[in-house]
PDB file of C-alpha atoms and ligand atoms in Angstrom:
ATOM      1  CA  MET A   1     -26.692 -15.333 -22.463  1.00 53.00           C
ATOM      2  CA  THR A   2     -23.233 -17.026 -21.323  1.00 66.00           C
ATOM      3  CA  LYS A   3     -23.103 -20.533 -21.558  1.00 78.00           C
ATOM      4  CA  TYR A   4     -21.002 -21.542 -18.698  1.00 86.00           C
ATOM      5  CA  ILE A   5     -20.435 -19.901 -15.220  1.00 90.00           C
ATOM      6  CA  VAL A   6     -16.979 -20.359 -13.837  1.00 92.00           C
ATOM      7  CA  GLU A   7     -16.377 -19.831  -9.761  1.00 91.00           C
ATOM      8  CA  PRO A   8     -15.980 -16.516  -9.060  1.00 92.00           C
ATOM      9  CA  LYS A   9     -12.670 -14.646  -9.437  1.00 92.00           C
ATOM     10  CA  SER A  10     -11.712 -10.894  -8.954  1.00 93.00           C
ATOM     11  CA  ARG A  11      -9.529  -8.550 -10.653  1.00 94.00           C
ATOM     12  CA  SER A  12      -6.918  -9.168  -8.153  1.00 94.00           C
ATOM     13  CA  ASP A  13      -7.006 -12.933  -8.417  1.00 94.00           C
ATOM     14  CA  MET A  14      -6.647 -12.669 -11.867  1.00 95.00           C
ATOM     15  CA  ARG A  15      -3.621 -10.197 -11.380  1.00 96.00           C
ATOM     16  CA  ALA A  16      -2.068 -12.499  -8.734  1.00 95.00           C
ATOM     17  CA  TYR A  17      -2.510 -15.221 -11.531  1.00 94.00           C
ATOM     18  CA  ALA A  18      -0.739 -13.331 -14.361  1.00 96.00           C
ATOM     19  CA  ASN A  19       2.140 -12.337 -12.207  1.00 95.00           C
ATOM     20  CA  LEU A  20       2.540 -16.064 -10.743  1.00 93.00           C
ATOM     21  CA  LEU A  21       2.876 -17.138 -15.106  1.00 92.00           C
ATOM     22  CA  ARG A  22       5.055 -14.159 -15.318  1.00 95.00           C
ATOM     23  CA  ARG A  23       7.600 -15.601 -12.336  1.00 94.00           C
ATOM     24  CA  LYS A  24       7.172 -19.113 -13.238  1.00 89.00           C
ATOM     25  CA  LEU A  25       8.705 -17.602 -16.767  1.00 90.00           C
ATOM     26  CA  GLY A  26      11.388 -15.189 -15.547  1.00 93.00           C
ATOM     27  CA  LEU A  27       9.444 -12.105 -17.054  1.00 95.00           C
ATOM     28  CA  ALA A  28       8.280 -10.415 -14.031  1.00 95.00           C
ATOM     29  CA  ASP A  29      10.115  -7.248 -14.933  1.00 95.00           C
ATOM     30  CA  ILE A  30       9.354  -7.233 -18.450  1.00 96.00           C
ATOM     31  CA  LEU A  31       7.301  -4.758 -20.126  1.00 97.00           C
ATOM     32  CA  TYR A  32       7.109  -5.550 -23.735  1.00 98.00           C
ATOM     33  CA  PHE A  33       5.555  -9.443 -23.052  1.00 98.00           C
ATOM     34  CA  PRO A  34       6.386 -12.003 -25.917  1.00 97.00           C
ATOM     35  CA  ILE A  35       3.346 -13.906 -26.058  1.00 97.00           C
ATOM     36  CA  VAL A  36       3.965 -15.069 -29.404  1.00 97.00           C
ATOM     37  CA  GLU A  37       7.006 -16.934 -27.802  1.00 96.00           C
ATOM     38  CA  LEU A  38       5.068 -17.871 -24.986  1.00 95.00           C
ATOM     39  CA  LEU A  39       3.227 -20.331 -27.049  1.00 96.00           C
ATOM     40  CA  ASP A  40       6.255 -22.571 -27.615  1.00 93.00           C
ATOM     41  CA  SER A  41       7.301 -22.239 -23.748  1.00 92.00           C
ATOM     42  CA  LEU A  42       3.556 -23.105 -22.669  1.00 92.00           C
ATOM     43  CA  ALA A  43       3.707 -26.016 -24.847  1.00 93.00           C
ATOM     44  CA  GLU A  44       7.431 -27.029 -23.045  1.00 92.00           C
ATOM     45  CA  ILE A  45       6.706 -26.264 -19.630  1.00 89.00           C
ATOM     46  CA  PHE A  46       2.831 -28.001 -19.668  1.00 90.00           C
ATOM     47  CA  PRO A  47       2.763 -31.054 -21.302  1.00 90.00           C
ATOM     48  CA  GLU A  48      -1.374 -30.698 -21.232  1.00 92.00           C
ATOM     49  CA  PHE A  49      -1.213 -27.699 -23.474  1.00 95.00           C
ATOM     50  CA  SER A  50      -0.536 -27.222 -27.183  1.00 96.00           C
ATOM     51  CA  TYR A  51      -1.264 -24.816 -29.858  1.00 97.00           C
ATOM     52  CA  GLU A  52      -2.086 -24.836 -34.183  1.00 97.00           C
ATOM     53  CA  ILE A  53      -1.984 -22.045 -36.591  1.00 98.00           C
ATOM     54  CA  VAL A  54      -4.992 -23.172 -38.819  1.00 98.00           C
ATOM     55  CA  PRO A  55      -5.955 -21.397 -41.746  1.00 97.00           C
ATOM     56  CA  ASP A  56      -8.140 -18.190 -41.826  1.00 97.00           C
ATOM     57  CA  HIS A  57     -10.913 -20.169 -43.441  1.00 96.00           C
ATOM     58  CA  VAL A  58     -11.146 -22.845 -40.656  1.00 96.00           C
ATOM     59  CA  LEU A  59     -12.764 -20.399 -38.061  1.00 95.00           C
ATOM     60  CA  GLY A  60     -15.458 -18.691 -38.128  1.00 89.00           C
ATOM     61  CA  LYS A  61     -15.512 -14.956 -39.722  1.00 89.00           C
ATOM     62  CA  ASP A  62     -15.604 -13.026 -36.106  1.00 92.00           C
ATOM     63  CA  ILE A  63     -13.464 -15.959 -34.634  1.00 95.00           C
ATOM     64  CA  HIS A  64      -9.784 -15.045 -33.933  1.00 97.00           C
ATOM     65  CA  ALA A  65      -8.898 -17.948 -32.415  1.00 97.00           C
ATOM     66  CA  ASP A  66     -10.033 -20.727 -29.509  1.00 96.00           C
ATOM     67  CA  THR A  67      -9.328 -22.911 -27.108  1.00 95.00           C
ATOM     68  CA  ASP A  68     -10.568 -25.973 -26.646  1.00 93.00           C
ATOM     69  CA  ILE A  69     -10.878 -26.223 -22.827  1.00 88.00           C
ATOM     70  CA  ARG A  70     -11.282 -30.186 -22.353  1.00 89.00           C
ATOM     71  CA  THR A  71      -7.508 -30.676 -23.875  1.00 93.00           C
ATOM     72  CA  GLY A  72      -6.020 -28.014 -23.724  1.00 93.00           C
ATOM     73  CA  HIS A  73      -5.650 -27.040 -27.555  1.00 96.00           C
ATOM     74  CA  VAL A  74      -5.604 -23.541 -28.697  1.00 97.00           C
ATOM     75  CA  ARG A  75      -6.087 -22.471 -32.115  1.00 98.00           C
ATOM     76  CA  ILE A  76      -4.966 -19.107 -33.707  1.00 98.00           C
ATOM     77  CA  LYS A  77      -6.040 -18.125 -37.521  1.00 98.00           C
ATOM     78  CA  GLU A  78      -2.501 -17.611 -39.769  1.00 98.00           C
ATOM     79  CA  SER A  79      -3.816 -13.648 -40.120  1.00 97.00           C
ATOM     80  CA  VAL A  80      -3.869 -13.236 -36.017  1.00 98.00           C
ATOM     81  CA  TYR A  81      -0.640 -15.296 -35.817  1.00 98.00           C
ATOM     82  CA  GLU A  82       1.487 -13.315 -38.586  1.00 98.00           C
ATOM     83  CA  ARG A  83       0.025  -9.817 -37.269  1.00 98.00           C
ATOM     84  CA  ALA A  84       0.603 -10.861 -33.509  1.00 98.00           C
ATOM     85  CA  CYS A  85       4.263 -11.705 -35.001  1.00 98.00           C
ATOM     86  CA  SER A  86       4.415  -7.936 -36.455  1.00 98.00           C
ATOM     87  CA  GLY A  87       3.432  -6.662 -32.952  1.00 97.00           C
ATOM     88  CA  GLU A  88       0.152  -5.704 -33.880  1.00 98.00           C
ATOM     89  CA  GLY A  89      -1.796  -4.889 -30.255  1.00 98.00           C
ATOM     90  CA  ARG A  90      -5.256  -6.220 -30.919  1.00 98.00           C
ATOM     91  CA  ASP A  91      -3.497  -9.839 -32.463  1.00 98.00           C
ATOM     92  CA  ARG A  92      -0.875 -10.294 -29.386  1.00 98.00           C
ATOM     93  CA  MET A  93      -3.905  -9.330 -27.011  1.00 98.00           C
ATOM     94  CA  THR A  94      -6.384 -12.073 -29.166  1.00 98.00           C
ATOM     95  CA  ILE A  95      -3.215 -14.950 -27.683  1.00 98.00           C
ATOM     96  CA  ALA A  96      -2.859 -13.452 -24.594  1.00 98.00           C
ATOM     97  CA  HIS A  97      -7.108 -14.057 -24.191  1.00 98.00           C
ATOM     98  CA  GLU A  98      -6.664 -17.870 -24.978  1.00 97.00           C
ATOM     99  CA  ILE A  99      -3.696 -18.181 -23.247  1.00 96.00           C
ATOM    100  CA  GLY A 100      -6.062 -16.740 -20.628  1.00 95.00           C
ATOM    101  CA  HIS A 101      -8.693 -20.111 -20.867  1.00 95.00           C
ATOM    102  CA  TYR A 102      -6.308 -22.431 -20.743  1.00 95.00           C
ATOM    103  CA  PHE A 103      -4.589 -21.215 -17.826  1.00 91.00           C
ATOM    104  CA  THR A 104      -7.505 -20.485 -15.656  1.00 92.00           C
ATOM    105  CA  LEU A 105      -9.731 -23.568 -16.758  1.00 91.00           C
ATOM    106  CA  CYS A 106      -7.280 -26.183 -17.581  1.00 87.00           C
ATOM    107  CA  HIS A 107      -4.021 -25.386 -15.748  1.00 86.00           C
ATOM    108  CA  CYS A 108      -5.690 -23.794 -12.466  1.00 85.00           C
ATOM    109  CA  GLY A 109      -9.051 -25.878 -12.985  1.00 85.00           C
ATOM    110  CA  PHE A 110     -11.195 -22.946 -11.996  1.00 87.00           C
ATOM    111  CA  ARG A 111     -14.675 -25.030 -11.897  1.00 88.00           C
ATOM    112  CA  LEU A 112     -17.005 -25.178 -14.853  1.00 84.00           C
ATOM    113  CA  THR A 113     -20.712 -25.143 -14.545  1.00 86.00           C
ATOM    114  CA  ARG A 114     -23.075 -24.909 -17.688  1.00 84.00           C
ATOM    115  CA  ASN A 115     -25.787 -22.053 -17.534  1.00 83.00           C
ATOM    116  CA  PHE A 116     -29.047 -23.714 -17.645  1.00 80.00           C
ATOM    117  CA  GLY A 117     -30.655 -20.737 -16.269  1.00 74.00           C
ATOM    118  CA  LYS A 118     -32.021 -17.317 -17.480  1.00 69.00           C
ATOM    119  CA  THR A 119     -30.320 -15.452 -15.448  1.00 73.00           C
ATOM    120  CA  GLU A 120     -27.613 -13.059 -15.602  1.00 79.00           C
ATOM    121  CA  VAL A 121     -24.361 -14.154 -14.453  1.00 83.00           C
ATOM    122  CA  PRO A 122     -22.262 -11.792 -13.141  1.00 84.00           C
ATOM    123  CA  CYS A 123     -18.731 -10.553 -15.057  1.00 84.00           C
ATOM    124  CA  PHE A 124     -16.841 -12.158 -12.458  1.00 87.00           C
ATOM    125  CA  LYS A 125     -18.109 -15.417 -12.779  1.00 89.00           C
ATOM    126  CA  ASP A 126     -17.796 -15.483 -16.527  1.00 92.00           C
ATOM    127  CA  PRO A 127     -15.314 -17.486 -18.500  1.00 92.00           C
ATOM    128  CA  GLU A 128     -14.614 -14.354 -21.245  1.00 93.00           C
ATOM    129  CA  TRP A 129     -14.472 -11.699 -18.545  1.00 94.00           C
ATOM    130  CA  GLN A 130     -11.989 -13.901 -16.752  1.00 95.00           C
ATOM    131  CA  ALA A 131     -10.192 -14.476 -19.751  1.00 96.00           C
ATOM    132  CA  LYS A 132     -10.030 -10.818 -20.540  1.00 96.00           C
ATOM    133  CA  CYS A 133      -9.051  -9.809 -17.303  1.00 96.00           C
ATOM    134  CA  PHE A 134      -6.243 -12.309 -17.158  1.00 97.00           C
ATOM    135  CA  ALA A 135      -4.877 -10.949 -20.546  1.00 98.00           C
ATOM    136  CA  GLY A 136      -4.798  -7.584 -19.911  1.00 98.00           C
ATOM    137  CA  GLU A 137      -3.067  -7.819 -16.728  1.00 98.00           C
ATOM    138  CA  LEU A 138      -0.753 -10.499 -18.074  1.00 98.00           C
ATOM    139  CA  MET A 139      -0.016  -7.883 -20.741  1.00 98.00           C
ATOM    140  CA  ILE A 140       0.021  -4.996 -18.651  1.00 98.00           C
ATOM    141  CA  PRO A 141       1.573  -5.335 -15.575  1.00 97.00           C
ATOM    142  CA  TYR A 142      -0.005  -3.198 -12.653  1.00 96.00           C
ATOM    143  CA  GLN A 143       3.627  -2.811 -10.980  1.00 95.00           C
ATOM    144  CA  LEU A 144       5.105  -1.546 -13.974  1.00 97.00           C
ATOM    145  CA  THR A 145       2.969   0.490 -15.819  1.00 97.00           C
ATOM    146  CA  LYS A 146       0.875   1.792 -12.815  1.00 96.00           C
ATOM    147  CA  ASP A 147       2.145   5.490 -13.319  1.00 96.00           C
ATOM    148  CA  MET A 148       1.989   5.899 -16.950  1.00 97.00           C
ATOM    149  CA  ASN A 149      -0.607   7.289 -19.159  1.00 97.00           C
ATOM    150  CA  PRO A 150      -2.279   4.814 -21.995  1.00 97.00           C
ATOM    151  CA  ALA A 151      -0.454   5.964 -24.710  1.00 98.00           C
ATOM    152  CA  ARG A 152       2.725   5.390 -22.928  1.00 98.00           C
ATOM    153  CA  ILE A 153       1.473   1.679 -21.589  1.00 98.00           C
ATOM    154  CA  ALA A 154       0.240   1.250 -25.186  1.00 98.00           C
ATOM    155  CA  ARG A 155       4.227   1.949 -26.899  1.00 98.00           C
ATOM    156  CA  VAL A 156       6.154  -0.006 -24.063  1.00 98.00           C
ATOM    157  CA  CYS A 157       3.595  -2.829 -23.834  1.00 98.00           C
ATOM    158  CA  GLY A 158       2.336  -3.351 -27.063  1.00 98.00           C
ATOM    159  CA  VAL A 159      -1.329  -3.603 -26.751  1.00 98.00           C
ATOM    160  CA  SER A 160      -3.349  -1.296 -28.668  1.00 98.00           C
ATOM    161  CA  PHE A 161      -4.652   1.849 -27.194  1.00 98.00           C
ATOM    162  CA  ASP A 162      -7.882   0.766 -26.179  1.00 98.00           C
ATOM    163  CA  ALA A 163      -6.576  -1.765 -24.079  1.00 98.00           C
ATOM    164  CA  ALA A 164      -4.356   0.222 -22.444  1.00 98.00           C
ATOM    165  CA  LEU A 165      -6.967   2.828 -21.367  1.00 97.00           C
ATOM    166  CA  TYR A 166      -9.182   0.251 -20.247  1.00 97.00           C
ATOM    167  CA  GLN A 167      -6.615  -1.122 -17.902  1.00 96.00           C
ATOM    168  CA  SER A 168      -5.426   2.402 -16.398  1.00 95.00           C
ATOM    169  CA  LYS A 169      -8.621   3.052 -16.034  1.00 94.00           C
ATOM    170  CA  LYS A 170      -8.673   0.285 -13.404  1.00 91.00           C
ATOM    171  CA  TYR A 171      -5.680   1.987 -11.685  1.00 87.00           C
ATOM    172  CA  LYS A 172      -7.958   4.740 -10.439  1.00 75.00           C
ATOM    173  CA  LYS A 173     -10.581   2.456  -8.715  1.00 60.00           C
TER     174      LYS A 173
HETATM  175 ZN1  LIG B   1     -12.724 -15.924 -24.883  1.00 61.75          ZN
END
């Protein structure tokens, strides 16, 4: 059960937010997004953002990174950070996902409420879906990749084949 509900956003909203961040950074036309370097840039641009590389045992076994939305503090597992630095697509996407949480909830201030009910939360109101959607749009910019196949997208954007495939399926809708 999703613990939180966030104000509804569509994929095209999230695409617009990802493009906004890319433009703000002067990276609108860059295929291979420098996500690791972005951590330091964000810390310079946004005083409320901070991040930390933590030893693997600090976070749970299945947690690769997390974001404290009250403080804007992102923690990334050391092994994830190192693989992201060497270009591993999945780990690059993990960092983008956490930046998605930070950017939507802390920077843009999407309103978040606790889910007390037993009802299923539709995906567009789920903070996890929003972060995933933002990360995909940030790492795989629609305008630059809409005519590419997944294998090419994975190569030029530095993302996993699965992520490239998922994203390109959205183009056909
Ligand atoms: Zn998440």
